[in-house]
Amino acid sequence: MTDGPARFEELRRRYPVFRYERFAREKSPSRLIAQFRFSAPPHISFVPEISFDSLPGPWSSIPGEYLDNVIFHLGLIELFSYWKATSSPVIEVRAGHLTVDQVRWWEDLLINGMGEFFYRNDIDFTSAGFVKIIPKPNPATGNGSTAYPNQLPPRSLLTIGGGRDSALAAALFRDSGQPFTCMMLNPSTAARNIASRMTAAEPVVIKRSICPELLHLNQRGFLNGHTPFSAYLAFLGAVCLLLYGYSNVIVANERSSDEGNVFYREKEINHQYSKSFRFETRFDEYLGKYLVSAGRYFSFLRPLYELQIGKLFSNFHEFWGEFRSCNRNRSESWCGQCAKCVSVFLTMYPFVSTAALTQVFGSDLFYSDQTIPILRQLAGLEVKPFECVATTREIVAALSLAIAKTKEAGESLPPVLEYAAEHIPGATDSSSAAAILGSYGLHRIPAELEKILKSALT
């Protein structure tokens, strides 16, 4: 198969329509399995599934139309992972109804959430009619998306991925006495270890499988790339509100996620779009209007930068050996060679002893030559890494704090910090660090929960 844009155009010609055909649910007293069927005629089909276990008794009283609605929507966001293989110009939705406003909402999410995929595959996604979502529901699918109208227990689900941010949110909730339950999808060892340290209820664990057919297509040269995973978790949370009886889906997305990576075809590409404040706001509105009327979706760490999170997290020693933000080795040791490792290491360095941090990461990353090219990217001298990392401004501020800390201890600068002091503008000027550490951004946290965060900052 040809490469680049030519491959993209060839696939769109061969597969002009991608279909969300239907979904099905199989239930027992304590388990529900949802299955989705997608196809790209004439010969490609996918049937992924997801399972919800340990369901409480009351879930079976949820009327089928509302349960079907949230599962139908979970299939819509699942669709992104399979549509990308062909990038068909038409997405035909037969599994359920969508209004004109909903179609616009989903097309907006596709364009913004798949930005990195378009950039890496050199796809012009700005042309008129690039992709159209066309609802063609079967009469048997009902009359439309109706939000569940009843109240739900005033309880919170907190998504846990195993990284620093969700570990901090969980720790703050635990220490405040705020009741919550951890929600985990295909949990890593790190996520399970963090959840085990909570005094909350037994965690909600969901299992999702990816169709092997998709992996086979990738091997044959079909398109592949990043999808908005945090958006998937948001819709997964909406299903869990009904199945497990909760009213809040809480995430730990930070202010830093609003910064994009690169401008491509005059559009900002943001690896973290589905963690951004814009997505949070839009999804919370969509949740209440089309999915669960009494449901809420918000980020508990939204007002904070990663540097502030690093400072707060330095107070929770018991999690230092448990969390894994590294995307290469989520359950094992830190790789120490990726942008995520360097970002987390650097934004904790000013607040944790070098010995303790070296024990966490397995080595001092400031003595590794591999850190320097990553640091240049993080500091904005090159394209920002497509990872969930601190903003370029924070990186420079953290470097200044790290350099100042080392000099105040009367120690010589390690090679990476020496390089930063000589080659990264602003790395020796700590004036901006105080402003970042003292800032507090926009958020949508309910007042009673915001008190917990503000108390931790004082």
XYZ file of C-alpha atoms in Angstrom:
458
model
C 0.000 0.000 0.000
C 1.261 3.530 -0.751
C 2.481 5.922 1.943
C 1.316 9.213 3.383
C -1.539 11.240 1.888
C -1.764 8.892 -1.108
C -2.468 5.963 1.203
C -5.126 8.014 2.999
C -6.880 8.924 -0.243
C -6.708 5.339 -1.501
C -8.335 4.014 1.679
C -11.109 6.587 1.516
C -11.852 5.581 -2.071
C -11.902 1.892 -1.214
C -13.977 2.371 1.958
C -16.243 5.417 1.474
C -18.565 4.460 4.345
C -17.871 3.325 7.894
C -20.923 1.986 9.724
C -21.906 1.733 13.355
C -24.395 -1.025 12.703
C -25.678 -2.028 16.113
C -24.899 -2.835 19.707
C -26.098 -5.575 22.013
C -26.019 -6.176 25.731
C -25.946 -9.462 27.555
C -26.785 -9.292 31.216
C -26.863 -11.476 34.282
C -27.654 -10.508 37.895
C -24.118 -9.200 38.504
C -22.584 -8.723 35.056
C -23.237 -6.889 31.807
C -21.385 -7.359 28.526
C -21.815 -4.736 25.795
C -20.867 -5.605 22.240
C -20.629 -3.267 19.254
C -20.613 -4.020 15.552
C -18.786 -1.737 13.121
C -18.109 -2.315 9.448
C -16.387 -0.791 6.438
C -18.028 -2.466 3.435
C -17.442 -4.579 1.568
C -15.350 -6.872 3.751
C -14.118 -5.214 6.984
C -15.976 -5.725 10.256
C -15.204 -5.357 13.963
C -17.043 -6.640 17.037
C -15.345 -5.203 20.167
C -16.835 -5.726 23.604
C -16.626 -4.401 27.125
C -17.684 -6.053 30.376
C -18.950 -4.624 33.654
C -18.632 -6.982 36.621
C -19.764 -7.034 40.249
C -22.900 -5.045 39.484
C -25.091 -4.148 42.470
C -28.655 -5.427 42.615
C -30.460 -2.103 41.922
C -28.930 -1.713 38.462
C -31.465 -4.089 36.951
C -34.226 -1.590 37.739
C -32.819 0.960 35.254
C -35.289 1.102 32.333
C -33.830 -0.445 29.197
C -34.214 2.676 27.051
C -31.855 4.688 29.285
C -29.343 1.902 29.611
C -29.386 1.377 25.856
C -28.812 5.085 25.321
C -25.598 5.272 27.361
C -24.303 2.033 25.817
C -25.112 3.351 22.334
C -23.001 6.416 23.135
C -20.150 4.289 24.431
C -20.183 2.643 21.008
C -19.920 6.056 19.340
C -16.670 6.868 21.111
C -15.429 3.280 20.643
C -15.982 3.823 16.926
C -13.071 6.291 16.716
C -10.524 3.524 17.339
C -11.797 1.556 14.336
C -12.820 4.351 11.950
C -9.244 5.630 11.890
C -8.102 2.500 10.000
C -9.952 3.612 6.851
C -10.775 7.264 7.717
C -13.915 6.899 5.616
C -15.488 10.225 4.575
C -18.923 9.077 5.820
C -19.737 7.614 9.226
C -23.161 6.048 9.026
C -24.827 5.561 12.413
C -27.505 2.884 12.304
C -27.365 1.843 15.957
C -29.315 4.799 17.364
C -30.693 8.303 16.876
C -28.741 11.558 16.887
C -30.145 15.065 16.596
C -28.569 17.712 14.390
C -26.938 19.278 17.461
C -25.545 15.932 18.554
C -24.075 15.295 15.123
C -22.317 18.668 15.283
C -21.023 17.823 18.759
C -19.583 14.507 17.611
C -18.039 15.958 14.467
C -16.376 18.617 16.628
C -14.978 15.931 18.939
C -13.674 13.912 16.008
C -11.848 16.883 14.476
C -10.332 18.084 17.753
C -9.802 14.750 19.457
C -8.148 13.111 16.425
C -5.831 16.032 15.698
C -2.639 14.157 16.507
C -3.745 11.285 14.248
C -4.258 13.720 11.369
C -0.912 15.422 12.002
C 1.155 12.255 12.194
C -0.466 10.794 9.077
C -0.202 14.101 7.158
C -3.972 14.230 6.604
C -5.709 17.420 5.492
C -8.676 17.395 7.860
C -9.604 21.023 7.143
C -11.255 20.502 3.774
C -15.017 21.007 3.505
C -16.911 17.789 4.073
C -13.831 15.965 5.347
C -16.044 13.638 7.364
C -19.800 13.554 7.814
C -21.706 11.690 10.507
C -25.026 10.596 9.041
C -27.655 9.035 11.311
C -29.634 6.272 9.585
C -31.199 4.548 12.584
C -33.131 1.329 12.357
C -36.796 1.837 13.429
C -36.167 -0.638 16.236
C -33.634 1.678 17.911
C -36.252 3.965 19.464
C -37.015 7.647 19.160
C -33.827 9.340 20.191
C -31.333 10.080 22.961
C -33.254 10.579 26.191
C -31.298 11.384 29.328
C -32.044 9.346 32.436
C -34.350 11.753 34.343
C -34.167 10.433 37.920
C -31.861 11.267 40.774
C -28.918 9.012 41.546
C -27.143 8.416 44.873
C -24.922 11.415 45.722
C -21.700 9.457 45.336
C -18.543 9.929 43.293
C -16.535 7.739 40.935
C -12.877 8.760 40.598
C -11.039 7.441 37.549
C -7.671 5.904 38.452
C -5.065 5.296 35.772
C -2.022 4.634 37.917
C -0.332 7.981 37.319
C 0.575 10.848 39.620
C -2.464 13.032 39.024
C -5.148 10.476 39.866
C -3.053 9.192 42.783
C -2.956 12.718 44.212
C -6.704 13.218 43.763
C -7.413 9.899 45.476
C -5.068 10.714 48.351
C -6.676 14.126 48.921
C -10.154 12.609 48.937
C -9.071 9.818 51.272
C -7.443 12.134 53.796
C -10.417 14.505 53.775
C -12.882 11.717 54.520
C -14.741 12.407 51.287
C -16.504 9.184 50.196
C -15.615 7.986 46.712
C -15.009 4.854 44.684
C -12.122 4.208 42.317
C -13.079 3.422 38.714
C -10.501 1.585 36.591
C -10.450 0.321 33.017
C -8.125 -2.638 32.355
C -6.190 -1.574 35.463
C -2.425 -1.734 35.598
C -0.584 -2.977 38.664
C 0.078 0.660 39.595
C -3.628 1.512 39.427
C -4.556 -1.490 41.565
C -1.875 -0.654 44.119
C -3.101 2.928 44.413
C -6.719 1.823 44.770
C -5.729 -0.674 47.464
C -4.468 2.201 49.626
C -7.846 3.872 49.632
C -10.429 3.431 52.379
C -13.185 3.753 49.797
C -15.502 1.003 48.584
C -14.393 -1.905 46.406
C -13.246 -0.361 43.104
C -15.320 -0.479 39.947
C -13.277 -2.444 37.409
C -14.202 -2.601 33.711
C -12.580 -4.765 31.064
C -12.308 -3.673 27.436
C -10.944 -5.718 24.572
C -9.605 -4.500 21.226
C -10.472 -6.560 18.153
C -7.466 -8.452 16.778
C -8.754 -7.619 13.289
C -7.754 -3.995 13.888
C -4.198 -5.013 14.746
C -4.052 -7.138 11.605
C -5.131 -4.176 9.477
C -2.438 -2.018 11.076
C 0.163 -4.606 10.109
C -1.108 -4.466 6.529
C -0.631 -0.705 6.282
C -4.042 0.650 7.209
C -3.985 3.916 9.158
C -3.198 3.996 12.847
C -2.655 6.602 15.538
C -3.808 8.394 18.668
C -7.475 8.540 19.704
C -9.011 10.681 22.494
C -8.814 8.112 25.286
C -9.979 10.472 28.025
C -13.175 11.035 26.037
C -13.663 7.271 26.061
C -13.307 7.283 29.857
C -15.876 10.067 30.097
C -18.535 8.087 28.220
C -17.555 4.965 30.128
C -18.197 6.925 33.309
C -21.689 7.810 32.109
C -22.506 4.102 31.758
C -21.111 3.430 35.229
C -23.291 6.138 36.783
C -26.369 4.117 35.872
C -24.986 0.624 36.384
C -23.380 1.228 39.770
C -25.495 4.079 41.116
C -23.349 7.239 41.250
C -23.949 10.878 40.354
C -20.388 12.201 39.785
C -17.641 11.131 37.423
C -14.458 12.803 38.654
C -11.196 12.900 36.730
C -7.764 14.312 37.580
C -6.970 16.364 34.485
C -4.849 19.424 35.114
C -4.572 22.940 33.727
C -1.451 22.017 31.756
C -3.528 19.895 29.369
C -4.901 23.025 27.692
C -1.577 23.703 25.946
C -1.315 22.285 22.438
C 1.685 20.682 20.754
C 1.937 22.149 17.266
C 0.011 24.118 14.645
C -0.829 22.055 11.591
C -2.791 23.396 8.636
C -3.486 26.501 10.747
C -5.153 24.458 13.511
C -3.763 23.771 16.971
C -3.084 20.083 17.564
C -3.373 19.057 21.215
C -2.456 15.529 22.267
C -4.394 16.183 25.481
C -7.533 17.651 23.903
C -9.910 15.259 25.681
C -8.287 16.290 28.983
C -8.750 19.987 28.246
C -11.111 22.398 29.966
C -12.995 22.816 26.692
C -13.765 19.117 26.427
C -14.614 18.895 30.127
C -17.155 21.693 29.773
C -18.679 20.332 26.580
C -18.949 16.785 27.863
C -20.523 17.801 31.185
C -23.191 19.705 29.245
C -23.726 16.746 26.902
C -23.966 14.361 29.864
C -26.787 16.310 31.480
C -28.680 16.939 28.260
C -28.462 13.561 26.529
C -27.257 10.901 28.983
C -27.871 11.365 32.721
C -29.756 14.485 33.816
C -28.425 14.466 37.360
C -24.906 13.407 36.384
C -21.812 15.570 36.684
C -18.396 15.303 35.057
C -15.501 17.468 36.220
C -11.794 17.440 36.982
C -10.730 17.785 40.586
C -7.251 19.110 39.666
C -8.357 21.462 36.873
C -7.093 24.730 38.502
C -3.543 23.375 38.918
C -0.474 23.082 36.741
C 1.687 19.961 36.753
C 4.354 21.817 38.718
C 1.830 22.526 41.474
C 0.733 18.892 41.398
C 4.353 17.808 41.773
C 4.673 19.985 44.856
C 1.463 18.652 46.423
C 2.334 15.064 45.609
C 5.653 15.413 47.414
C 3.642 15.210 50.659
C 2.385 11.684 49.947
C 5.459 9.506 50.417
C 3.442 6.294 50.566
C 2.553 6.615 46.867
C 6.054 7.301 45.559
C 6.809 3.649 45.002
C 3.341 2.854 43.646
C 2.494 5.379 40.932
C 3.600 5.002 37.303
C 3.080 7.871 34.883
C 5.422 6.331 32.319
C 3.391 5.180 29.330
C 5.988 2.576 28.365
C 6.196 0.777 31.714
C 2.940 1.509 33.529
C 3.177 -1.523 35.821
C 6.920 -2.064 36.078
C 9.886 0.294 36.451
C 10.070 3.746 34.894
C 11.761 3.680 31.489
C 13.553 6.987 32.192
C 13.804 7.628 28.450
C 10.446 9.185 27.520
C 9.007 12.680 27.764
C 6.526 11.636 30.439
C 9.296 10.334 32.698
C 11.351 13.491 32.254
C 8.362 15.789 32.837
C 7.305 14.038 36.046
C 10.897 13.749 37.309
C 11.556 17.435 36.670
C 8.294 18.731 38.205
C 8.982 16.763 41.406
C 12.724 17.470 41.620
C 12.468 20.873 43.356
C 10.316 19.404 46.150
C 11.799 15.931 46.783
C 15.304 14.897 47.811
C 17.477 13.706 44.963
C 18.058 10.400 46.755
C 14.328 9.736 47.148
C 13.566 10.683 43.554
C 16.397 8.509 42.266
C 14.932 5.601 44.218
C 11.512 6.177 42.633
C 12.803 6.352 39.058
C 15.677 3.902 39.414
C 18.241 6.499 38.344
C 18.928 10.228 38.353
C 17.667 11.382 34.951
C 19.825 14.508 35.182
C 22.877 12.295 34.582
C 21.527 10.724 31.395
C 22.496 12.058 27.964
C 19.126 10.828 26.667
C 17.369 13.431 28.810
C 18.785 16.449 26.945
C 16.992 16.051 23.577
C 13.729 15.314 25.419
C 14.244 18.382 27.577
C 14.714 20.553 24.507
C 11.336 19.406 23.225
C 9.638 19.932 26.576
C 11.115 23.430 26.895
C 9.700 24.492 23.532
C 12.928 24.558 21.534
C 11.449 21.858 19.304
C 7.982 20.345 18.784
C 6.402 19.594 22.139
C 6.202 15.827 22.757
C 2.845 14.171 22.131
C 2.513 13.082 25.738
C 0.620 14.283 28.795
C 3.343 16.607 30.059
C 3.802 19.995 31.697
C 3.573 23.198 29.680
C 6.758 24.617 28.205
C 6.558 27.521 30.674
C 6.382 25.106 33.607
C 9.318 23.090 32.326
C 11.519 26.178 32.222
C 10.279 27.257 35.680
C 10.948 23.776 37.106
C 14.465 23.868 35.655
C 15.110 27.185 37.357
C 13.926 25.762 40.688
C 16.039 22.643 40.225
C 19.145 24.699 39.409
C 18.543 27.016 42.373
C 18.004 24.043 44.711
C 21.270 22.440 43.620
C 23.277 25.633 43.991
C 21.784 26.390 47.406
C 22.894 22.936 48.555
C 26.440 23.852 47.495
C 26.507 21.050 44.929
C 27.726 21.119 41.347
C 25.089 20.949 38.639
C 24.514 17.522 37.093
C 25.166 17.436 33.326
C 21.531 17.928 32.254
C 21.012 20.946 34.498
C 24.359 22.352 33.394
C 23.202 22.041 29.792
C 19.890 23.698 30.644
C 21.594 26.619 32.375
C 23.681 27.282 29.256
C 21.248 26.506 26.429
C 17.615 26.866 27.572
C 16.438 30.493 27.829
C 15.005 31.351 31.249
C 16.344 28.243 32.982
C 18.322 30.314 35.479
C 15.545 32.834 36.151
C 13.196 31.582 38.873
C 10.923 34.636 38.819
C 8.200 32.879 36.846
C 8.126 29.835 39.125
C 6.494 31.716 42.003
C 3.701 32.939 39.727
C 2.993 29.407 38.504
C 3.051 27.901 41.980
C 0.684 30.581 43.250
C -1.785 30.459 40.363
C -5.289 28.997 40.363
C -7.137 28.509 37.095
C -10.701 28.130 35.885
C -12.562 25.027 36.989
C -15.986 23.427 37.418
C -15.464 21.787 40.823
C -18.476 21.861 43.168
C -17.888 24.143 46.157
C -17.957 21.373 48.774
C -15.175 19.480 46.973
C -13.156 22.565 46.075
C -12.648 23.103 49.806
C -10.550 19.934 49.899
C -8.252 21.176 47.144
C -7.880 24.668 48.564
C -7.120 23.272 52.001
C -4.305 21.191 50.541
C -2.822 24.271 48.847
C -2.606 26.304 52.055
